[in-house]
Tab-separated table of C-alpha atoms in Angstrom:
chain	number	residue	atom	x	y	z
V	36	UNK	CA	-13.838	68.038	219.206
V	37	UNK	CA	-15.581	66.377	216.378
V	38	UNK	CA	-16.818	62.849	216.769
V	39	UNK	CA	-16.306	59.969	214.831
V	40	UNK	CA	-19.066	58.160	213.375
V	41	UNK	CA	-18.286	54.424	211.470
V	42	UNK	CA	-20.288	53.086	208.333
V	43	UNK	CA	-19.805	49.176	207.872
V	44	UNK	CA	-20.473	48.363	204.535
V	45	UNK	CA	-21.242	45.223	203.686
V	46	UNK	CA	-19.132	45.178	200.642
V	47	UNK	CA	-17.603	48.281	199.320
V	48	UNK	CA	-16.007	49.421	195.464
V	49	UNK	CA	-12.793	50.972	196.358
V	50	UNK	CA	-11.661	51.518	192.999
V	51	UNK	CA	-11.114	48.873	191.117
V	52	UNK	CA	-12.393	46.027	193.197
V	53	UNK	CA	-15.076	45.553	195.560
V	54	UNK	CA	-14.060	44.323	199.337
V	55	UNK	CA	-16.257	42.558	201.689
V	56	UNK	CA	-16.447	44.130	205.179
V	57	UNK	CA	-15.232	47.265	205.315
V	58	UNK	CA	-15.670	50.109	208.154
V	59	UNK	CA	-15.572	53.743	206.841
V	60	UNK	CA	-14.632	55.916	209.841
V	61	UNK	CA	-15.824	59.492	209.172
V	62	UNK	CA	-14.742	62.800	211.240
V	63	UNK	CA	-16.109	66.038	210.443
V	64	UNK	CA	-16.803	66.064	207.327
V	65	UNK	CA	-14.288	63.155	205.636
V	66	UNK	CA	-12.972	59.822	206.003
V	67	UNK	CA	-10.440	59.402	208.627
V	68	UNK	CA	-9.977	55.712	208.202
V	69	UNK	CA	-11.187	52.449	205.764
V	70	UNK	CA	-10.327	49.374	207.196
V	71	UNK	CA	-11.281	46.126	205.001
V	72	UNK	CA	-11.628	42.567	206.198
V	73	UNK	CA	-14.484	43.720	209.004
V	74	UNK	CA	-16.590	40.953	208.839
V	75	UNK	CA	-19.539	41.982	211.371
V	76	UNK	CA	-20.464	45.784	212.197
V	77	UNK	CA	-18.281	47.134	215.082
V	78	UNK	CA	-20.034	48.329	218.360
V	79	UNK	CA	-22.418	51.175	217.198
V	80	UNK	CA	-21.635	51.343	213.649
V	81	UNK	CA	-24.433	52.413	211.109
V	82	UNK	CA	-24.821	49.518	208.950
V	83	UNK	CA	-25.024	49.804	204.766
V	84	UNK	CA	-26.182	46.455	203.432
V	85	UNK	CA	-25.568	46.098	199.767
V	86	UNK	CA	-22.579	47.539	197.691
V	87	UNK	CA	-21.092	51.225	199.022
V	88	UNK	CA	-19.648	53.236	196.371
V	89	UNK	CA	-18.411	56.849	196.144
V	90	UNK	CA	-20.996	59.297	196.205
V	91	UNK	CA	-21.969	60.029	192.156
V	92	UNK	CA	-21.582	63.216	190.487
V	93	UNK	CA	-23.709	64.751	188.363
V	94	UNK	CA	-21.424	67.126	186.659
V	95	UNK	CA	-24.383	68.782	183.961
V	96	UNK	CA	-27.543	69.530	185.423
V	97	UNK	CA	-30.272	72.547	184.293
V	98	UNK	CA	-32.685	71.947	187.647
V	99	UNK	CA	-35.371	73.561	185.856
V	100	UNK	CA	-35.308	71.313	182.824
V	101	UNK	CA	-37.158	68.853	185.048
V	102	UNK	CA	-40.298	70.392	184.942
V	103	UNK	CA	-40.331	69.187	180.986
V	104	UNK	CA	-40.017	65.182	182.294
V	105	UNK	CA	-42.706	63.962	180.056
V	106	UNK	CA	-44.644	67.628	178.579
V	107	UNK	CA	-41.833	67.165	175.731
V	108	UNK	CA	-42.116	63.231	174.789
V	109	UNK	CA	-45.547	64.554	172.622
V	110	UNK	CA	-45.375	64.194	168.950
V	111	UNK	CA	-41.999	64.442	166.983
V	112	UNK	CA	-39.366	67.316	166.737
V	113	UNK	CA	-35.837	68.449	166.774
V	114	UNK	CA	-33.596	69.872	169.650
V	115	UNK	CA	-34.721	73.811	168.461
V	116	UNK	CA	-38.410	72.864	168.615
V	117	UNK	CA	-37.628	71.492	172.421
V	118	UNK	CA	-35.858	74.832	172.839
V	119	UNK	CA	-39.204	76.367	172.260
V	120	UNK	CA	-40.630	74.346	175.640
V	121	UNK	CA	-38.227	75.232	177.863
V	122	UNK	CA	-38.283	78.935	177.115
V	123	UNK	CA	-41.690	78.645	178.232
V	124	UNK	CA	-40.512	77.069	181.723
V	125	UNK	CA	-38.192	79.439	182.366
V	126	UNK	CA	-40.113	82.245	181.799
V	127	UNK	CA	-42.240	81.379	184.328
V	128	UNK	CA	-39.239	80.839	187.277
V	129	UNK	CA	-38.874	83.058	190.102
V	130	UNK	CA	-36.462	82.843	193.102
V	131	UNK	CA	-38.780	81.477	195.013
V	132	UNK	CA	-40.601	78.605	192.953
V	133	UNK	CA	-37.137	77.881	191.606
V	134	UNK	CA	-35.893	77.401	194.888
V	135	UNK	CA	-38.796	74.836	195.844
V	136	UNK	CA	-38.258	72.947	192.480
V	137	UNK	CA	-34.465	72.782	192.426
V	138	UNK	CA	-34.915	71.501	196.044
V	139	UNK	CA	-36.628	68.349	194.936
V	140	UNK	CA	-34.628	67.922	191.896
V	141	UNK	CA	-31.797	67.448	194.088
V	142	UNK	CA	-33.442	65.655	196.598
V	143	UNK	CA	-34.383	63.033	193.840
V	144	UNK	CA	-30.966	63.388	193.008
V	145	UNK	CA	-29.696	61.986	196.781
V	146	UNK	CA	-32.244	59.426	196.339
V	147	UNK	CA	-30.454	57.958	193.057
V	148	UNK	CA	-26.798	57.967	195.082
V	149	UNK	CA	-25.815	61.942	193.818
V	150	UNK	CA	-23.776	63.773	195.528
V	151	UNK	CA	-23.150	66.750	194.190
V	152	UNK	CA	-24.023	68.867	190.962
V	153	UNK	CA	-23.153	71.021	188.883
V	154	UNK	CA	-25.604	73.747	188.060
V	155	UNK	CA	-24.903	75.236	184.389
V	156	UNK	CA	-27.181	78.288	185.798
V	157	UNK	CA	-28.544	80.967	183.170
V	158	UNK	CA	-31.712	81.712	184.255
V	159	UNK	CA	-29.942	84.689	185.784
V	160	UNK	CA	-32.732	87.963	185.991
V	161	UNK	CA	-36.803	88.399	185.710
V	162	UNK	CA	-38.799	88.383	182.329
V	163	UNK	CA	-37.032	90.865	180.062
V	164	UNK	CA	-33.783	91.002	181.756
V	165	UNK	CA	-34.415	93.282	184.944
V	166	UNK	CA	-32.346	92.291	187.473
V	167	UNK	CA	-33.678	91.541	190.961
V	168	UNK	CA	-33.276	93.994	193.890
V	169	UNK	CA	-30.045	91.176	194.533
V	170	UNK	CA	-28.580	90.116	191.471
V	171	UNK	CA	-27.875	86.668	192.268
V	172	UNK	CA	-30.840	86.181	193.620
V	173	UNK	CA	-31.392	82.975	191.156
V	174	UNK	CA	-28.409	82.096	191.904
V	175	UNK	CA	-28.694	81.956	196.002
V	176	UNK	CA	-32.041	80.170	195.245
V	177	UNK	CA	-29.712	76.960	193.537
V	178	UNK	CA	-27.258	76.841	196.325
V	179	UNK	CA	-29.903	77.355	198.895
V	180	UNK	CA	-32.074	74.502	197.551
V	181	UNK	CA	-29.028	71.994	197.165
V	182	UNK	CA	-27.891	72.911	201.250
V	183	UNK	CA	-31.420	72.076	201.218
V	184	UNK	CA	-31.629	68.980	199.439
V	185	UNK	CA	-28.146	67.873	201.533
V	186	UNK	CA	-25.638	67.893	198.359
V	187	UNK	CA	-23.069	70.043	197.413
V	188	UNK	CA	-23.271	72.378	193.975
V	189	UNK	CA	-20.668	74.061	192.220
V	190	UNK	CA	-22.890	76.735	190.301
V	191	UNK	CA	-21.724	77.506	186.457
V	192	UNK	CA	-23.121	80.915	186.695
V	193	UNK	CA	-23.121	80.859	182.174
V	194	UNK	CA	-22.302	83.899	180.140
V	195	UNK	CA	-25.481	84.297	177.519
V	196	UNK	CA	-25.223	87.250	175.753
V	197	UNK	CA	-26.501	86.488	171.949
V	198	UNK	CA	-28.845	84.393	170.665
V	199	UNK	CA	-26.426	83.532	167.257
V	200	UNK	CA	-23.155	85.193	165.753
V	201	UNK	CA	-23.653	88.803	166.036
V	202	UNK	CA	-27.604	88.288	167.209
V	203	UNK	CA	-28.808	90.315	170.187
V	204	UNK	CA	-31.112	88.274	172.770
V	205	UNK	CA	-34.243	87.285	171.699
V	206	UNK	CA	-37.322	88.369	174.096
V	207	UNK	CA	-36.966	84.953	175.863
V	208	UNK	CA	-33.359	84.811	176.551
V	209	UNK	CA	-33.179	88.617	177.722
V	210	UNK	CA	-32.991	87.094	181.817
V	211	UNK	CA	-30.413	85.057	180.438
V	212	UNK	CA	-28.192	88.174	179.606
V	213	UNK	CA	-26.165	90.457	181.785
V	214	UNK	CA	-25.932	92.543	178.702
V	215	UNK	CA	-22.205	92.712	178.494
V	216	UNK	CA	-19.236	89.725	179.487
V	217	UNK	CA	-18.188	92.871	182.211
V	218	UNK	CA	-21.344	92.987	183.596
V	219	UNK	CA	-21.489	89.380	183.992
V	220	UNK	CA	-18.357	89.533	185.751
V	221	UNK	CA	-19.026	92.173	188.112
V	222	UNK	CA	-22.603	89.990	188.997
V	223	UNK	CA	-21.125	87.047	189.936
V	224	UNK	CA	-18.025	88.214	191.586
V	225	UNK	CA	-19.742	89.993	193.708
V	226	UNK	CA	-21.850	86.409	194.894
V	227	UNK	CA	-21.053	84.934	198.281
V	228	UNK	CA	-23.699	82.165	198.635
V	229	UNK	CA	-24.653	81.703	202.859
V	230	UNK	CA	-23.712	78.404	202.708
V	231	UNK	CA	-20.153	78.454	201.180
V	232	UNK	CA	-19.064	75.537	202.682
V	233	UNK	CA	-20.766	73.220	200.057
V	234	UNK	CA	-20.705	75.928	197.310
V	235	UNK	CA	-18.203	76.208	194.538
V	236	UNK	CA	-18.579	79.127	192.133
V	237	UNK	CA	-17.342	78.175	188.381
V	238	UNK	CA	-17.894	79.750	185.115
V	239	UNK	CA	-19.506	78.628	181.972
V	240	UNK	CA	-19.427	79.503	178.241
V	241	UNK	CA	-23.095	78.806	177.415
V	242	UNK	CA	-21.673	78.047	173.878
V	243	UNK	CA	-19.950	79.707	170.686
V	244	UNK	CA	-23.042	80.871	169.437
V	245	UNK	CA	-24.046	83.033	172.705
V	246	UNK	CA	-21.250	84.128	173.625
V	247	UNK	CA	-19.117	86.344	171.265
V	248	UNK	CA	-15.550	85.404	170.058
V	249	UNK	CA	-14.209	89.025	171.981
V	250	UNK	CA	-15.845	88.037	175.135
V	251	UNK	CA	-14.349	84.183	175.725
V	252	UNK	CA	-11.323	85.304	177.067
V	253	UNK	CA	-12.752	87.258	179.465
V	254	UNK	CA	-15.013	84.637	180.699
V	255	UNK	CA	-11.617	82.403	180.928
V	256	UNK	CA	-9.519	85.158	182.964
V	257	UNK	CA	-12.432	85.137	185.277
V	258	UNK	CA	-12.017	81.402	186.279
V	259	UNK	CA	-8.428	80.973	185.939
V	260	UNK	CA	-7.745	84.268	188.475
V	261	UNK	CA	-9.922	82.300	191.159
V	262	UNK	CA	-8.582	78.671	190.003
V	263	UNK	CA	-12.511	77.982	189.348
V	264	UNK	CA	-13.582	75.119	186.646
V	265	UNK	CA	-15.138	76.167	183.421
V	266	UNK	CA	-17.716	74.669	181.763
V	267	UNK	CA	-18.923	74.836	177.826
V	268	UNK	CA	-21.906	73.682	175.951
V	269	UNK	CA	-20.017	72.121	172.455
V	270	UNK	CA	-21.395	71.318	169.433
V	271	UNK	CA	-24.302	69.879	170.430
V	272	UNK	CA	-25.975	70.487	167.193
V	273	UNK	CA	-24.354	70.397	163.425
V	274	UNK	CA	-26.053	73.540	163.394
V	275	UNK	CA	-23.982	74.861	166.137
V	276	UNK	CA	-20.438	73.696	163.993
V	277	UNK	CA	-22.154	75.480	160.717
V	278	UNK	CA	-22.978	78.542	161.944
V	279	UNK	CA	-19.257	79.006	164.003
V	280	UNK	CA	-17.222	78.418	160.252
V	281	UNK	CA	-19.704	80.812	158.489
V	282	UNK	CA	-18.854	83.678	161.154
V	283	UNK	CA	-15.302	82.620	161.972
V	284	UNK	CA	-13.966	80.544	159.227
V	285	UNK	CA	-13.211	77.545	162.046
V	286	UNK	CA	-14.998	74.957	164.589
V	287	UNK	CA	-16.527	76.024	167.646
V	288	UNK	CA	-13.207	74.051	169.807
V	289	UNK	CA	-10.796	75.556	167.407
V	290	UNK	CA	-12.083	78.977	168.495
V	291	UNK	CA	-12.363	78.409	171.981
V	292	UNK	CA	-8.739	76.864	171.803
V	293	UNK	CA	-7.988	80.260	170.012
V	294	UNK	CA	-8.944	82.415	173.068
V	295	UNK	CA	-7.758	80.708	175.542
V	296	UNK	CA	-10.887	78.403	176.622
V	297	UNK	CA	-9.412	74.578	176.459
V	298	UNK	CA	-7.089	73.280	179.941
V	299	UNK	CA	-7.498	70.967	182.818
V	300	UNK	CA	-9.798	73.391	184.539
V	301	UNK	CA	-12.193	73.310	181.519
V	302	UNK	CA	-15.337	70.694	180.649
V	303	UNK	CA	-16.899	70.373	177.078
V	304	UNK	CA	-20.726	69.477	177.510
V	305	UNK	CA	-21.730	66.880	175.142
V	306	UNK	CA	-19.128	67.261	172.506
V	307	UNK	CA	-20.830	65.191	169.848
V	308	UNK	CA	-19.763	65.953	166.739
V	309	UNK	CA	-16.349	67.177	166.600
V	310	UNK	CA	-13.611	66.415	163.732
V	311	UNK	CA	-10.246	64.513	164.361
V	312	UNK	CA	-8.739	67.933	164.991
V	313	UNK	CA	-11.599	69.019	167.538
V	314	UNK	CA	-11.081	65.812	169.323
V	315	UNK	CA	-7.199	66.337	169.569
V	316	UNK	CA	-7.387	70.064	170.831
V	317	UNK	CA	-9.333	68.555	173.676
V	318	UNK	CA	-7.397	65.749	174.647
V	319	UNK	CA	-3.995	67.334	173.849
V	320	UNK	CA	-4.922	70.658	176.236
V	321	UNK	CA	-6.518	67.827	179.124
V	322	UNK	CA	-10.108	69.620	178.778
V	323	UNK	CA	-12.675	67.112	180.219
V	324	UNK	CA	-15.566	66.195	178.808
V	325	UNK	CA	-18.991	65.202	179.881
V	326	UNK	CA	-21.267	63.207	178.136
V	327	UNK	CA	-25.145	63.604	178.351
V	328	UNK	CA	-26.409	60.148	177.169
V	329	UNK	CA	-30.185	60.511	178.337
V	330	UNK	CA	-30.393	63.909	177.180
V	331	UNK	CA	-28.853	63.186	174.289
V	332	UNK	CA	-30.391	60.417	172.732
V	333	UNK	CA	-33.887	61.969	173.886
V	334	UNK	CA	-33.285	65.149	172.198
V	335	UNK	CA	-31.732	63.527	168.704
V	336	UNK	CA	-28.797	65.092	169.466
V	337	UNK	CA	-26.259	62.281	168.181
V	338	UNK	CA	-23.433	60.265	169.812
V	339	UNK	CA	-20.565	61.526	170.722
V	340	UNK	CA	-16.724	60.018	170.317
V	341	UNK	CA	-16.371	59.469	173.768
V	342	UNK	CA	-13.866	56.339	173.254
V	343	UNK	CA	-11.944	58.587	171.088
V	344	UNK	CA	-12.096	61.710	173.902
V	345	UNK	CA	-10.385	59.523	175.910
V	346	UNK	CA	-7.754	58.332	174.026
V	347	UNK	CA	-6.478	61.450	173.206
V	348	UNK	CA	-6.127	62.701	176.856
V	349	UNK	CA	-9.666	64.063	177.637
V	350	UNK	CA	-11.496	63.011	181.493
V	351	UNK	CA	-14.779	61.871	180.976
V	352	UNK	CA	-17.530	62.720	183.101
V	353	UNK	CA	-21.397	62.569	183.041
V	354	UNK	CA	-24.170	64.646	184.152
V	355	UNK	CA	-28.123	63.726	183.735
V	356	UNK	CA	-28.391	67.153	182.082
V	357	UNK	CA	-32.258	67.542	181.187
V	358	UNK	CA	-33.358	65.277	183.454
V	359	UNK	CA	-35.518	63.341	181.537
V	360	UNK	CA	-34.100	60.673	183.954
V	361	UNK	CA	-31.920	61.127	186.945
V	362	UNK	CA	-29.609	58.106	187.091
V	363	UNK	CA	-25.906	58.396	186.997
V	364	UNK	CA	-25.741	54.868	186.643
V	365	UNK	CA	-27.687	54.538	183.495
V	366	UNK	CA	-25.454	57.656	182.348
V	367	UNK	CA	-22.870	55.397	182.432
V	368	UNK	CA	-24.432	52.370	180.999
V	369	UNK	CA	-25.766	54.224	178.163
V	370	UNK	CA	-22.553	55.634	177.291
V	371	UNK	CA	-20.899	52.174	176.607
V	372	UNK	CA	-23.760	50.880	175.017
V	373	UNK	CA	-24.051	53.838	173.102
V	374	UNK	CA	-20.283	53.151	172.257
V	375	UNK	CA	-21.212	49.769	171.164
V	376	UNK	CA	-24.141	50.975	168.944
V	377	UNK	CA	-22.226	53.224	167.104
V	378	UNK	CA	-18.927	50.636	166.494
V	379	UNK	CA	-20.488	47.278	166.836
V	380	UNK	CA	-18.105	46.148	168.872
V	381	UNK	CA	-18.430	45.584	173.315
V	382	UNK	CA	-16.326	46.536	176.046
V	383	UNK	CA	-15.140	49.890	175.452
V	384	UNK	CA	-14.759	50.517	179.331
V	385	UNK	CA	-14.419	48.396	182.282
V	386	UNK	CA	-16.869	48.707	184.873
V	387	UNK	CA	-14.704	50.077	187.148
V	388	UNK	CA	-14.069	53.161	184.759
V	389	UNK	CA	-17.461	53.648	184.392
V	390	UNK	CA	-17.719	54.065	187.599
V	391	UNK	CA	-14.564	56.751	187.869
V	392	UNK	CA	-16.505	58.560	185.665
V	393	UNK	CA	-19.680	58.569	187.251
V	394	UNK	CA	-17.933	59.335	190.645
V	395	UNK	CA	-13.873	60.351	191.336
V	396	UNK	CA	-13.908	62.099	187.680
V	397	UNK	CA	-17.120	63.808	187.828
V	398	UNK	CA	-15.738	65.414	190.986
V	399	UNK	CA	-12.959	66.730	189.613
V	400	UNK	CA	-14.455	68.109	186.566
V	401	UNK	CA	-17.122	70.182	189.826
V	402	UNK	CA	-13.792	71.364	191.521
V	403	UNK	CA	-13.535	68.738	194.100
V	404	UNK	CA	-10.792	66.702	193.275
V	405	UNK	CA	-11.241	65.641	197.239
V	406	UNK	CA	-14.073	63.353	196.626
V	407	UNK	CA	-14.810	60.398	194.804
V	408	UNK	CA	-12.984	57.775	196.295
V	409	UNK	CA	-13.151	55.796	199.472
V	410	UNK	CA	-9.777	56.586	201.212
V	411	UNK	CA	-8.607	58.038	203.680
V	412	UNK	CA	-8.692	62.259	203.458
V	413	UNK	CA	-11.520	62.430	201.389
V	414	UNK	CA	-15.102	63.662	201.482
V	415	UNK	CA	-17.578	61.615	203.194
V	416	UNK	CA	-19.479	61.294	200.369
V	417	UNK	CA	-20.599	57.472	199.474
V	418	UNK	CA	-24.047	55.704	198.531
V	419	UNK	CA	-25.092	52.151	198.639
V	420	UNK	CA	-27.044	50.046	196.154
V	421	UNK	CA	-28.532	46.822	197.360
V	422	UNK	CA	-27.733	44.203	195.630
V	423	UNK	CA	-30.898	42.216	196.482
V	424	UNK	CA	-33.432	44.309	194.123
V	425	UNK	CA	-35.277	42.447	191.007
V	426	UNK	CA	-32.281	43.852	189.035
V	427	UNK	CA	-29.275	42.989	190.924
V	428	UNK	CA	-30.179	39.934	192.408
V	429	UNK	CA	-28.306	36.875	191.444
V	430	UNK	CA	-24.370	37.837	190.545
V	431	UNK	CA	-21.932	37.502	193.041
V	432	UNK	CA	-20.787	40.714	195.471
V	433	UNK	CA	-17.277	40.321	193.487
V	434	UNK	CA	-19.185	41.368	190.346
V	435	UNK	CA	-20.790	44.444	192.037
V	436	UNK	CA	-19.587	46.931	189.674
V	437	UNK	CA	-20.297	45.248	186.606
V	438	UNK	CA	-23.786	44.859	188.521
V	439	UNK	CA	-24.593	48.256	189.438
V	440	UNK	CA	-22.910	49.296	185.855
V	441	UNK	CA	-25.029	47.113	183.519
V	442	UNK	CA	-28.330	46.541	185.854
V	443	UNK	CA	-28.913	48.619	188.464
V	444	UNK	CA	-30.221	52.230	188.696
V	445	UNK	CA	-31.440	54.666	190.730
V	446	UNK	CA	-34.335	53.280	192.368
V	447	UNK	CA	-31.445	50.251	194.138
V	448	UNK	CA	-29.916	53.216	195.570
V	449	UNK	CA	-30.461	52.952	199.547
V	450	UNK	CA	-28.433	54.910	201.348
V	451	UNK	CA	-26.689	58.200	200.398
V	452	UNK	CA	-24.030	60.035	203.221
V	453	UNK	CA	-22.734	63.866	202.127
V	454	UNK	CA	-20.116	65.117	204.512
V	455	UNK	CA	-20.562	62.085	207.165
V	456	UNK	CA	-24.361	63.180	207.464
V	457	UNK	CA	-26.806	60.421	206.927
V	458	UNK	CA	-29.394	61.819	203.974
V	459	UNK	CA	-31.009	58.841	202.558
V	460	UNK	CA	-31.510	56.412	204.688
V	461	UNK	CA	-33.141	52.655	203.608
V	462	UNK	CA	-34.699	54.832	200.902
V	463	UNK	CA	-35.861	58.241	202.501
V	464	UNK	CA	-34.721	61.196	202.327
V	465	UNK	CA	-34.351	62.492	205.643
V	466	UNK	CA	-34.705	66.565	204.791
V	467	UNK	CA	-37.145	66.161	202.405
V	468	UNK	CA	-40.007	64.001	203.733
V	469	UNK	CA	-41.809	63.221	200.122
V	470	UNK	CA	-40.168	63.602	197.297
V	471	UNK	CA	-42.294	62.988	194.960
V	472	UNK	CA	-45.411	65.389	196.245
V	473	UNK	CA	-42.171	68.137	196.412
V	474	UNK	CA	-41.442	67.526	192.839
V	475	UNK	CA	-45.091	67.310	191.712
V	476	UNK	CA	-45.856	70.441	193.506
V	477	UNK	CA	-43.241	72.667	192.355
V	478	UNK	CA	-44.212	71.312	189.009
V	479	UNK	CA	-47.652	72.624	188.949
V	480	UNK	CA	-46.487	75.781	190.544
V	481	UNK	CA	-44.165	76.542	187.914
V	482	UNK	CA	-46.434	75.285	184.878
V	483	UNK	CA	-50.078	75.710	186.148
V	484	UNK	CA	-50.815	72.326	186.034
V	485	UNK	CA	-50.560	72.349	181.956
């Protein structure tokens, strides 16, 4: 019979306001109860000091991007000559070093209040496009690592089958390709990760320009059959929008909307520069999007019409993307301050939808519309920021949102709980005992040090 195991938190979000007191009974795996107005720990109850929120999701994450953190910051550039860098990382990724850095990239994830993730995964055979003796041998290395780490992933094994309209592969993206949208299929269908229990299996469009116009519906069959969510990388670049009209007389979201792409079960990466029409095709056919702040102000890239997203009907979601930080809650911050940048005018989102979209949102957008909140049937998935940090000291625990929203980060993060089990605790992760020598050491493995 499973046993129940209570949190107290000393003050708790539960969407929109935060409650002092509040005991979060957990039973295998979810919340069974959440009783407010518990002003001292019950008998035996692990004790969260600070604010408890829903565990964060990171709905956009490339694991291996993190070995770039800093090698990329040199000198000036564009998002292509940063494409140049991190062909050089992954040409150097096996199953097994990716498996050792993906495992602290998602440890460091726990530690900053994640989750889960989703892994847009391409990396998918060795140099030149051999595939291992198991074909999804990358791809068991990502859900390995995150059982690993103790989060959940829902892997966006990505189609990436041309480097531009009607280009073959270039010699780096060759392990990117399974050489036809088929053969991709028949890979990943044929996938049953050993932990499934934390696994979910979507798809992903890597974008217009590497995967053909005859091939999209394909990829969309594929996740509608298994009710899976689909991801796309759109128009992250001008570039990206220019190239799409010269080969197909339209945008890159009027072509996927062509072939059947857009829906509820269907995320738009970044989606920065879009026209009135793109932004209504989204909306109108409830496609989510996620927005990339960090990644996207570090590469150039532009900002996108989130506000606008929204108002026409599209979920918004965030992911940390290239990891040139991981912090869901500067995500957020950055992309109403970004919003306020680019309008001149504050207060595009409350706090508490911030938050949604950092945490119940997110989930959705990774296939687990189960997690997110703190009630009663859902995942046992929350973290806790203090609120007694350099940064969040002073405001009131009624203001905890705006708090964590507009001043904290990761590093106030102390506890993190996945499925009822315990994996940050005060600030450690409990599975992987130092962080920061895993991260530094799969690094240098992977890079030689350079």
């Amino acid at each position: 019979m499973p046993v129940t195991v209570t949190y107290w938190a000393e003050h708790a979000w539960i969407d929109p306001a935060v409650e002092p007191g509040v005991a979060i009974e957990v039973s295998d795996g979810r919340i069974t109860a959440v009783r407010t107005e518990v002003p001292t720990p019950p008998p035996g109850a692990v004790t969260l000091r600070g604010l408890t929120l829903p565990g964060l999701a990171n709905a956009h994450s490339h694991a291996f991007h993190r070995a770039l953190r800093g090698r990329t910051q040199v000198g000036s550039g564009t998002f292509w000559t940063w494409r140049d860098v991190m062909y050089q990382a992954a040409q150097n990724l096996t199953p097994d070093n990716y498996f050792a850095l993906a495992r602290a990239v998602y440890a460091e994830m726990a530690l900053a209040g994640i989750t889960s993730v989703g892994e847009f995964h391409y990396v998918h055979h060795a140099p030149g496009g051999t595939p291992y003796g198991d074909p999804n041998a990358m791809g068991e290395a990502l859900t390995e690592a995150a059982a690993a780490a103790g989060i959940r992933i829902t892997l966006l094994d990505t189609v990436y089958l041309s480097s531009g309209f009607g280009e073959p592969p270039n010699r780096h993206q060759l392990r990117f390709s399974d050489g036809t949208v088929d053969a991709w299929a028949d890979r990943l269908s044929a996938f049953k990760p050993a932990d499934a229990g934390d696994v979910r299996i979507g798809a992903a469009v890597h974008s217009v320009r590497a995967v053909p116009a005859d091939a999209l519906a394909t990829v969309a069959a594929w996740a509608a059959e298994r009710d899976a969510p689909l991801h796309v990388h759109l128009s992250e670049q001008t570039a990206e929008n220019d190239a799409c009209r010269a080969a197909h007389g339209c945008t890159p979201t009027r072509l996927l909307a062509d072939h059947g792409v857009l829906g509820p079960r269907t995320t738009a990466v970044h989606a920065t520069h879009l026209t009135d029409e793109d932004i209504a095709l989204l909306g109108g056919s409830g496609t989510g999007t996620c927005m990339c702040p960090t990644t996207e102000r570090d590469l150039a890239d532009g900002i996108g019409p989130a506000a606008a997203l929204q108002r026409a009907g599209s979920p918004l979601s965030l992911g940390s993307d290239s990891h040139a930080v991981i912090d869901l809650l500067e995500e957020a911050r950055a992309m109403e301050l970004d919003e306020r940048l680019r309008t001149r005018t504050r207060g595009h989102w409350t706090a508490a939808a911030l938050l949604r979209a950092a945490s119940a949102d997110g989930h959705a957008a990774l296939g687990r519309p189960d997690a997110g909140r703190l009630e009663a049937g859902a995942l046992a998935d929350f973290t806790t920021l203090a609120l007694d940090s350099v940064r969040t000291a002073g405001p009131p625990p009624r203001l905890g949102a705006e708090t964590a929203v507009f001043a904290g980060t990761g590093a106030d993060i102390r506890h993190t709980v996945t499925g009822g089990r315990h994996i940050v605790r005060d600030g450690v992760h409990q599975l992987v005992p130092d962080v920061p020598r895993a991260l530094a050491d799969s690094i240098a493995a992977l890079t030689g040090g350079r």
